[in-house]
PDB file of C-alpha atoms in Angstrom:
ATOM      1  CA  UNK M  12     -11.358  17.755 -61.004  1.00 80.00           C
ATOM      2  CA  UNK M  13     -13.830  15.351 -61.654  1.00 86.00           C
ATOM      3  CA  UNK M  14     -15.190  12.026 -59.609  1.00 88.00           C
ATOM      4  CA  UNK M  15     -13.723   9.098 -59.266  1.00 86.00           C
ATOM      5  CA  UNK M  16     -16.549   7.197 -59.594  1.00 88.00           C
ATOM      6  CA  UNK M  17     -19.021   8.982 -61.813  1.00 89.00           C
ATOM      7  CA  UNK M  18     -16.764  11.682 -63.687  1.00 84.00           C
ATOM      8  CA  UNK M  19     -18.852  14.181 -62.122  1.00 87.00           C
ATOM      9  CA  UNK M  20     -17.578  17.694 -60.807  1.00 88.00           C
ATOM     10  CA  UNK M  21     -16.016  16.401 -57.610  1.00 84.00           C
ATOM     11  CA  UNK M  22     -17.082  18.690 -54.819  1.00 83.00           C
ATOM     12  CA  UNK M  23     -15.973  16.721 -51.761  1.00 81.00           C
ATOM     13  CA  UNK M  24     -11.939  16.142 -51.720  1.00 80.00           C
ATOM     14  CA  UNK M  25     -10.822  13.449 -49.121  1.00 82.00           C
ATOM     15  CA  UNK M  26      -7.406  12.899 -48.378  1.00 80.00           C
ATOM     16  CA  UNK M  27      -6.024  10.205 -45.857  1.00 80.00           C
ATOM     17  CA  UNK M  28      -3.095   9.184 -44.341  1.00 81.00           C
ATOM     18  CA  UNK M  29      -2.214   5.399 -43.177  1.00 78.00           C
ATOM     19  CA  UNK M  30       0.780   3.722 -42.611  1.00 79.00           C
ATOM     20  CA  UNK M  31       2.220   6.579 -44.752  1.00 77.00           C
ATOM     21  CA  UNK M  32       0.137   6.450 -47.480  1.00 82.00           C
ATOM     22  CA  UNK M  33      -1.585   8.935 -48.836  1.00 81.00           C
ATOM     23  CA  UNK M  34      -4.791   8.520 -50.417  1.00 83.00           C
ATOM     24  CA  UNK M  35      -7.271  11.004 -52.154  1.00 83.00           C
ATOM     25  CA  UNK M  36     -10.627  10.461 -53.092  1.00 86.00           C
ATOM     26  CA  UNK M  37     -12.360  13.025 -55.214  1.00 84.00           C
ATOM     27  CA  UNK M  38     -16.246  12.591 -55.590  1.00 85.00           C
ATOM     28  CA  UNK M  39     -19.493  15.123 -56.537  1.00 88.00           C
ATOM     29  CA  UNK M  40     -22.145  15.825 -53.642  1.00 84.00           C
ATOM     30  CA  UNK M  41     -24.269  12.557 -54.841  1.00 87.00           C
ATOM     31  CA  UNK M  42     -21.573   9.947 -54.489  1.00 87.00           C
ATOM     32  CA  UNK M  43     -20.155  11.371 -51.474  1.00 82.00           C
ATOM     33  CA  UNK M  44     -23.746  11.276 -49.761  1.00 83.00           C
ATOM     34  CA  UNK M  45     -23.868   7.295 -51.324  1.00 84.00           C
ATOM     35  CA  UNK M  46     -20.474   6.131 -49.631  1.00 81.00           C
ATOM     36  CA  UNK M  47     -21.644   7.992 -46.788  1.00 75.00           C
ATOM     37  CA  UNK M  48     -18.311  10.863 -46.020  1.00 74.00           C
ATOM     38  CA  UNK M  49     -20.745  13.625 -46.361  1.00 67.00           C
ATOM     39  CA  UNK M  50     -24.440  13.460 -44.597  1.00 60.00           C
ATOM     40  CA  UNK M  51     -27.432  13.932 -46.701  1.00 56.00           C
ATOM     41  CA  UNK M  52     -29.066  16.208 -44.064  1.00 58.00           C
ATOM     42  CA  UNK M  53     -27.387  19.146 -43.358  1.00 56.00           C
ATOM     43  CA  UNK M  54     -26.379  20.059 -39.790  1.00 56.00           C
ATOM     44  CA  UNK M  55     -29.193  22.510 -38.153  1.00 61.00           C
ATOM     45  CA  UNK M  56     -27.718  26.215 -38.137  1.00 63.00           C
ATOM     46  CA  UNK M  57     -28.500  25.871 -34.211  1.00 65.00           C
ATOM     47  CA  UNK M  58     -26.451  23.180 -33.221  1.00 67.00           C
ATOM     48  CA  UNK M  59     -23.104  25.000 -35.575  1.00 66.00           C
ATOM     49  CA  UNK M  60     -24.007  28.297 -33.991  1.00 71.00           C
ATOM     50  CA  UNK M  61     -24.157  26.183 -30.219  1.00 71.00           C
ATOM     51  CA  UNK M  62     -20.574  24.440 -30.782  1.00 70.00           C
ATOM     52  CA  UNK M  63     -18.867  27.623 -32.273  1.00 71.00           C
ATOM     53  CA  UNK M  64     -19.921  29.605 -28.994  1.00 71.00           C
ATOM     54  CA  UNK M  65     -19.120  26.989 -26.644  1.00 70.00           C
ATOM     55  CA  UNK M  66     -15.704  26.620 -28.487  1.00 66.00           C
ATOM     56  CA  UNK M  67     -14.918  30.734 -27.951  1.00 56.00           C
ATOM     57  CA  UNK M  68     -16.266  30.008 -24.354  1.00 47.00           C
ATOM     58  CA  UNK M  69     -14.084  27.289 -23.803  1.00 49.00           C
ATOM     59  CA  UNK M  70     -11.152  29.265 -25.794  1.00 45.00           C
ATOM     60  CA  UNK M  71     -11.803  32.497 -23.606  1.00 47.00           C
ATOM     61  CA  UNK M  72     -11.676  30.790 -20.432  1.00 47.00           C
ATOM     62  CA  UNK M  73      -8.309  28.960 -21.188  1.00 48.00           C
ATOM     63  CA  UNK M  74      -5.081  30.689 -19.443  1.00 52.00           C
ATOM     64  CA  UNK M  75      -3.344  32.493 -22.142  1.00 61.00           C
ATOM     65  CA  UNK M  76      -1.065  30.882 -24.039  1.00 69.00           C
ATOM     66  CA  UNK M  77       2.812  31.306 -23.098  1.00 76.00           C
ATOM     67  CA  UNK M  78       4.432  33.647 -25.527  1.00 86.00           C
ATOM     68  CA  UNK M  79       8.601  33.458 -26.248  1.00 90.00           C
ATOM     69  CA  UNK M  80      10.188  36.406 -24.799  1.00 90.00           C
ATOM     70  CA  UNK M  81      12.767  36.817 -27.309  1.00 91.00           C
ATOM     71  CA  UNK M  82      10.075  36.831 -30.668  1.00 92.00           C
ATOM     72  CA  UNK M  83       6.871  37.277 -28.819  1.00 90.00           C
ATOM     73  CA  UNK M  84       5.768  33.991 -30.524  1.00 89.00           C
ATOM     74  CA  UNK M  85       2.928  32.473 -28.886  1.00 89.00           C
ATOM     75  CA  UNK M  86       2.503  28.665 -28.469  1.00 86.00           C
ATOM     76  CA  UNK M  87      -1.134  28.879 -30.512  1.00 85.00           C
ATOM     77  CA  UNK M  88       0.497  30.936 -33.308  1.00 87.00           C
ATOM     78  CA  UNK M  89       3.118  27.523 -33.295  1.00 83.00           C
ATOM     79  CA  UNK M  90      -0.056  25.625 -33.291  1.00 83.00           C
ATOM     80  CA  UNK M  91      -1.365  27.734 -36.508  1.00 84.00           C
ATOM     81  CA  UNK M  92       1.926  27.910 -38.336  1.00 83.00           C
ATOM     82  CA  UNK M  93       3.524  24.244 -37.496  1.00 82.00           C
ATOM     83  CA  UNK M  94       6.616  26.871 -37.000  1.00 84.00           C
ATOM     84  CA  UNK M  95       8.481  28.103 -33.945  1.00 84.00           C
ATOM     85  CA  UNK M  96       9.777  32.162 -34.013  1.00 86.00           C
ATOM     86  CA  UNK M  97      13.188  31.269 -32.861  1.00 89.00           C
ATOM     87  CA  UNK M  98      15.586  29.206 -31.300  1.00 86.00           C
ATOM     88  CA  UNK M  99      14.451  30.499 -27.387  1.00 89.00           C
ATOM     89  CA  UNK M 100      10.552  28.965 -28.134  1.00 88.00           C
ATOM     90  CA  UNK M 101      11.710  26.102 -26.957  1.00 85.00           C
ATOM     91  CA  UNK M 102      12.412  27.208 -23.819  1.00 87.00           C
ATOM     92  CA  UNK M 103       9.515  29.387 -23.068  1.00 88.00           C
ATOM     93  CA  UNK M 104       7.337  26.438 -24.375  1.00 87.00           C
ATOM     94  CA  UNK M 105       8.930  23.181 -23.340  1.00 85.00           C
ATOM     95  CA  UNK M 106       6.018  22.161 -21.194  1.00 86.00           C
ATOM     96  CA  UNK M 107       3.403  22.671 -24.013  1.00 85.00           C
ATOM     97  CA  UNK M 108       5.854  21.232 -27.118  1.00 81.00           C
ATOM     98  CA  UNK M 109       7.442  18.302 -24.688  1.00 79.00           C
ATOM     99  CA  UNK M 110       4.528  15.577 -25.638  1.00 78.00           C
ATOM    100  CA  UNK M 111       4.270  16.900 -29.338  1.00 79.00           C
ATOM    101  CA  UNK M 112       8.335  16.254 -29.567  1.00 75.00           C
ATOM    102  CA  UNK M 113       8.037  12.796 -27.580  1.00 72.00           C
ATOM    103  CA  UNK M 114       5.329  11.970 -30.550  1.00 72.00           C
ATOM    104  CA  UNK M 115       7.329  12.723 -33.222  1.00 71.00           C
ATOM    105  CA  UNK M 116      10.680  11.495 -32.136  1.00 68.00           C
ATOM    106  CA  UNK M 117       8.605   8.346 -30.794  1.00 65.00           C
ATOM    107  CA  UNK M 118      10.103   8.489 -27.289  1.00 62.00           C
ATOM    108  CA  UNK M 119      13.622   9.387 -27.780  1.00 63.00           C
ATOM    109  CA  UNK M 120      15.124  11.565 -25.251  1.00 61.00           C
ATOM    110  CA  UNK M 121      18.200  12.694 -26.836  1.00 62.00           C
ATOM    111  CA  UNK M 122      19.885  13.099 -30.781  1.00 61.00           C
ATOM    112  CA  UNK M 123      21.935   9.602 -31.748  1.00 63.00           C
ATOM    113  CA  UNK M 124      23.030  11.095 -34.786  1.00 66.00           C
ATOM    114  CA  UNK M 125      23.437   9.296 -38.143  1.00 70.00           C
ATOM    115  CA  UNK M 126      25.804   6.542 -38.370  1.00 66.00           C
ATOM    116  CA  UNK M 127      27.266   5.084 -42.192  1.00 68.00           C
ATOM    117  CA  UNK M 128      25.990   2.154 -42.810  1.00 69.00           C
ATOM    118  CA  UNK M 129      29.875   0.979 -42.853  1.00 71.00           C
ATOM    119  CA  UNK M 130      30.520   2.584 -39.275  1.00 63.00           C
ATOM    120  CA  UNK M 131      27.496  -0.016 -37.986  1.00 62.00           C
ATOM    121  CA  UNK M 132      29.065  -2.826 -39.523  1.00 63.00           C
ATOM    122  CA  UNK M 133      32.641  -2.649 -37.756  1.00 60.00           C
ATOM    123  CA  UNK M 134      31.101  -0.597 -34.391  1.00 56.00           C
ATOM    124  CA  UNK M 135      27.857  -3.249 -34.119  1.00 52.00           C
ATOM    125  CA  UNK M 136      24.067  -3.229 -34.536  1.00 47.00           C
ATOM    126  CA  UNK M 137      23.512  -0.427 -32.451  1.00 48.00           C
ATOM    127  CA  UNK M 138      24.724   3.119 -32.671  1.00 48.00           C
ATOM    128  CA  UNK M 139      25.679   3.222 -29.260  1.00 50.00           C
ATOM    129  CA  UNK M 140      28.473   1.225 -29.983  1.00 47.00           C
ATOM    130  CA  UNK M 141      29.902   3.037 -32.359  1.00 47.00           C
ATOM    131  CA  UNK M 142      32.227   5.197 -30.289  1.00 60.00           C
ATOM    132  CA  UNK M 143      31.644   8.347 -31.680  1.00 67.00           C
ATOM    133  CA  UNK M 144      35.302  10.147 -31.657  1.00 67.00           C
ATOM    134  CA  UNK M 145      36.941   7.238 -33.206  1.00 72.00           C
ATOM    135  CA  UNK M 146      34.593   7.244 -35.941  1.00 73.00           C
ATOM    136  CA  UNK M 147      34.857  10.665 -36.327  1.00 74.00           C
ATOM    137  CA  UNK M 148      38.853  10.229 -36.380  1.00 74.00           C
ATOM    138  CA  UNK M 149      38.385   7.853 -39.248  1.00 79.00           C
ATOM    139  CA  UNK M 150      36.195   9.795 -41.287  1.00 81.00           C
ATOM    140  CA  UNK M 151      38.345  12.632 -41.063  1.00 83.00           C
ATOM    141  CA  UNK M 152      41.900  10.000 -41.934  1.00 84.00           C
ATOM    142  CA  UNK M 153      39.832   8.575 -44.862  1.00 85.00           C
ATOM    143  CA  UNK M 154      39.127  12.065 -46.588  1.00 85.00           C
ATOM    144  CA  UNK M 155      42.289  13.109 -46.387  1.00 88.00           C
ATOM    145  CA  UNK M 156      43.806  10.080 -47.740  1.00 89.00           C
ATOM    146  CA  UNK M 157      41.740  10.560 -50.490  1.00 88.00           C
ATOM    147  CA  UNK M 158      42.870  14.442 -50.699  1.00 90.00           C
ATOM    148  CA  UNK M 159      46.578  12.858 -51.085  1.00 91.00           C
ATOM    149  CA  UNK M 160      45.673   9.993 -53.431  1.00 91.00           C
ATOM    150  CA  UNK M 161      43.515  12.552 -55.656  1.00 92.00           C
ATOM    151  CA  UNK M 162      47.154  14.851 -55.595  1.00 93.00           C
ATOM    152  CA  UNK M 163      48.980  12.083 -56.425  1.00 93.00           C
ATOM    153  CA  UNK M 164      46.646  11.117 -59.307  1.00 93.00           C
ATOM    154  CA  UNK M 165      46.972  14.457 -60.542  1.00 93.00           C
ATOM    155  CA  UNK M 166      50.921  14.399 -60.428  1.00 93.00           C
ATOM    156  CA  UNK M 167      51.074  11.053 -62.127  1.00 93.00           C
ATOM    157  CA  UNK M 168      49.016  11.832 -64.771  1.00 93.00           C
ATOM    158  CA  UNK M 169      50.873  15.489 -65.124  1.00 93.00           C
ATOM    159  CA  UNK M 170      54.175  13.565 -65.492  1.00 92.00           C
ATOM    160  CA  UNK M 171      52.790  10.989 -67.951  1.00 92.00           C
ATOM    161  CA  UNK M 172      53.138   7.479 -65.223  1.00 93.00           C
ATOM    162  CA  UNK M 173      49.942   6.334 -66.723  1.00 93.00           C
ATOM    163  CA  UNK M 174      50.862   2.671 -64.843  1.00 94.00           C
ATOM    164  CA  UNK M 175      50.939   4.243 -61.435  1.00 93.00           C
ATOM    165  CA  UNK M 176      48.038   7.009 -62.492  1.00 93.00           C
ATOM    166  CA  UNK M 177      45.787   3.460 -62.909  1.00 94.00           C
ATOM    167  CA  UNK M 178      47.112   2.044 -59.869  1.00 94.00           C
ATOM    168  CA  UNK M 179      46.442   5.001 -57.541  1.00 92.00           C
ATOM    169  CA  UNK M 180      43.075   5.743 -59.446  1.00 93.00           C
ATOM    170  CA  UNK M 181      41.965   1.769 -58.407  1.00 92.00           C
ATOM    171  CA  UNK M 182      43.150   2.632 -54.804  1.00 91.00           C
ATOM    172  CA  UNK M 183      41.102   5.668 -54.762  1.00 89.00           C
ATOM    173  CA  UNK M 184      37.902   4.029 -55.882  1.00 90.00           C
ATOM    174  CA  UNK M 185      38.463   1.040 -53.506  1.00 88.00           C
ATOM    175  CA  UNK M 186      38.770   3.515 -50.775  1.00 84.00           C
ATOM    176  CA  UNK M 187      35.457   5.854 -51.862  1.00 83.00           C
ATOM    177  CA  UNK M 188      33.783   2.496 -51.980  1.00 82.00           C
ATOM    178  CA  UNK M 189      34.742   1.584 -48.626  1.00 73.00           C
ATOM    179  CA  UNK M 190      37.481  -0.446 -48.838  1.00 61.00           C
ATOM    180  CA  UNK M 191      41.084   0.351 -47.862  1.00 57.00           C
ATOM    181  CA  UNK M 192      43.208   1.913 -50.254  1.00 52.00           C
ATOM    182  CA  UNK M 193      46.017  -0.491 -50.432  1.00 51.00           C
ATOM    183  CA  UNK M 194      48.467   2.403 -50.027  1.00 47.00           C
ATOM    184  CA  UNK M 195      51.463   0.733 -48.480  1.00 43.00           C
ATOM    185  CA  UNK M 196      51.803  -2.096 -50.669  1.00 41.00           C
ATOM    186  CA  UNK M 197      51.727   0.411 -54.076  1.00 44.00           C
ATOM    187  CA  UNK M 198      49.234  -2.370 -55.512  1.00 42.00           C
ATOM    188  CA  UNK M 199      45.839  -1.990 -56.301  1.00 43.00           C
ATOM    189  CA  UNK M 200      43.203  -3.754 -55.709  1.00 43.00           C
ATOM    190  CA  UNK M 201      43.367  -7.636 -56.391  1.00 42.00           C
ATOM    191  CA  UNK M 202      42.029  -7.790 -60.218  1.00 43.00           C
ATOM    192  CA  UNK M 203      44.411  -9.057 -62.046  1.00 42.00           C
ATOM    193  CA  UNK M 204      47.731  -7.283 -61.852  1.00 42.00           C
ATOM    194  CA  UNK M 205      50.149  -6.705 -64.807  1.00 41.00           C
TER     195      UNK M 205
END
């Protein structure tokens, strides 16, 4: 990979995330020491050799991490591997993963689900008000509606209706759009009839 400023072989990579962005810079020793990401005078072999002890100190005199009973997974592996052994690590870890979870579900305490887009526009701007079963109910009316309008499609077509095929066919894409299907009235949606 080469440079991106003096097509160079790029030794130092640099990748950053902001605002969910990612960018990568790519640049050789020499440009990297001009912008200033790498330092021109390399770190004394003392000081390196003084931080990696103190960090084994410091690691050695930590309590031992707690480990799940049912995988043996330990909380620093989790650290390591981003990666929990089973569905008990939560458990045996809760007090170590509860403020990484907070972080990453920004605060919320418990799963809201996802609600369609339609659901929020009958149930109101928040999903709370969406009563849950009732959308469920629906969802679960609607897809079978469809089963019997796809059936009768079929049938229609099979027996050569070709009118009525059309009709329940524009009932059945009004109701995968989100509309209703019209079903009662035996009249499709309000194009034009014939």
């Amino acid at each position: 990979m080469n440079c991106d400023r003096c097509e160079s072989e790029a030794t130092v990579h640099e990748v950053t995330i902001s605002d969910g962005q990612v960018l990568e810079i790519h640049l050789c020793e020499v440009c990297a020491q001009e912008t200033g990401i790498v330092s021109s005078s390399p770190a004394p072999v003392e000081e390196i050799l003084k931080k990696i002890a103190a960090g084994k100190v410091s690691a050695e005199s930590a309590p031992a991490s707690p480990a799940c009973p049912a995988c043996k997974t330990t909380f620093s592996q989790f650290k390591q591997s981003g990666r929990l052994g089973c569905p008990e690590c939560y458990t045996a870890m809760a007090q170590q993963l509860g403020p990484i979870l907070d972080r990453a579900h920004q605060g919320a305490v418990h799963h809201v689900g996802k609600v369609p887009k339609r659901m929020m526009a009958q149930g109101g701007d928040a999903p709370g008000l969406v009563d849950r079963e009732i959308a469920l109910a629906a969802a679960e009316a609607r897809a079978e509606q469809i089963r019997r309008l796809r059936a009768d499609l079929a049938s229609a077509v099979h027996a050569e209706q070709y009118e009525q095929a059309a009709q329940i066919r524009d009932r059945l894409q009004a109701l995968q759009r989100g509309g209703t299907s019209g079903q009662s009235s035996g009249v499709g949606p309000t194009e034009g009839s014939s």
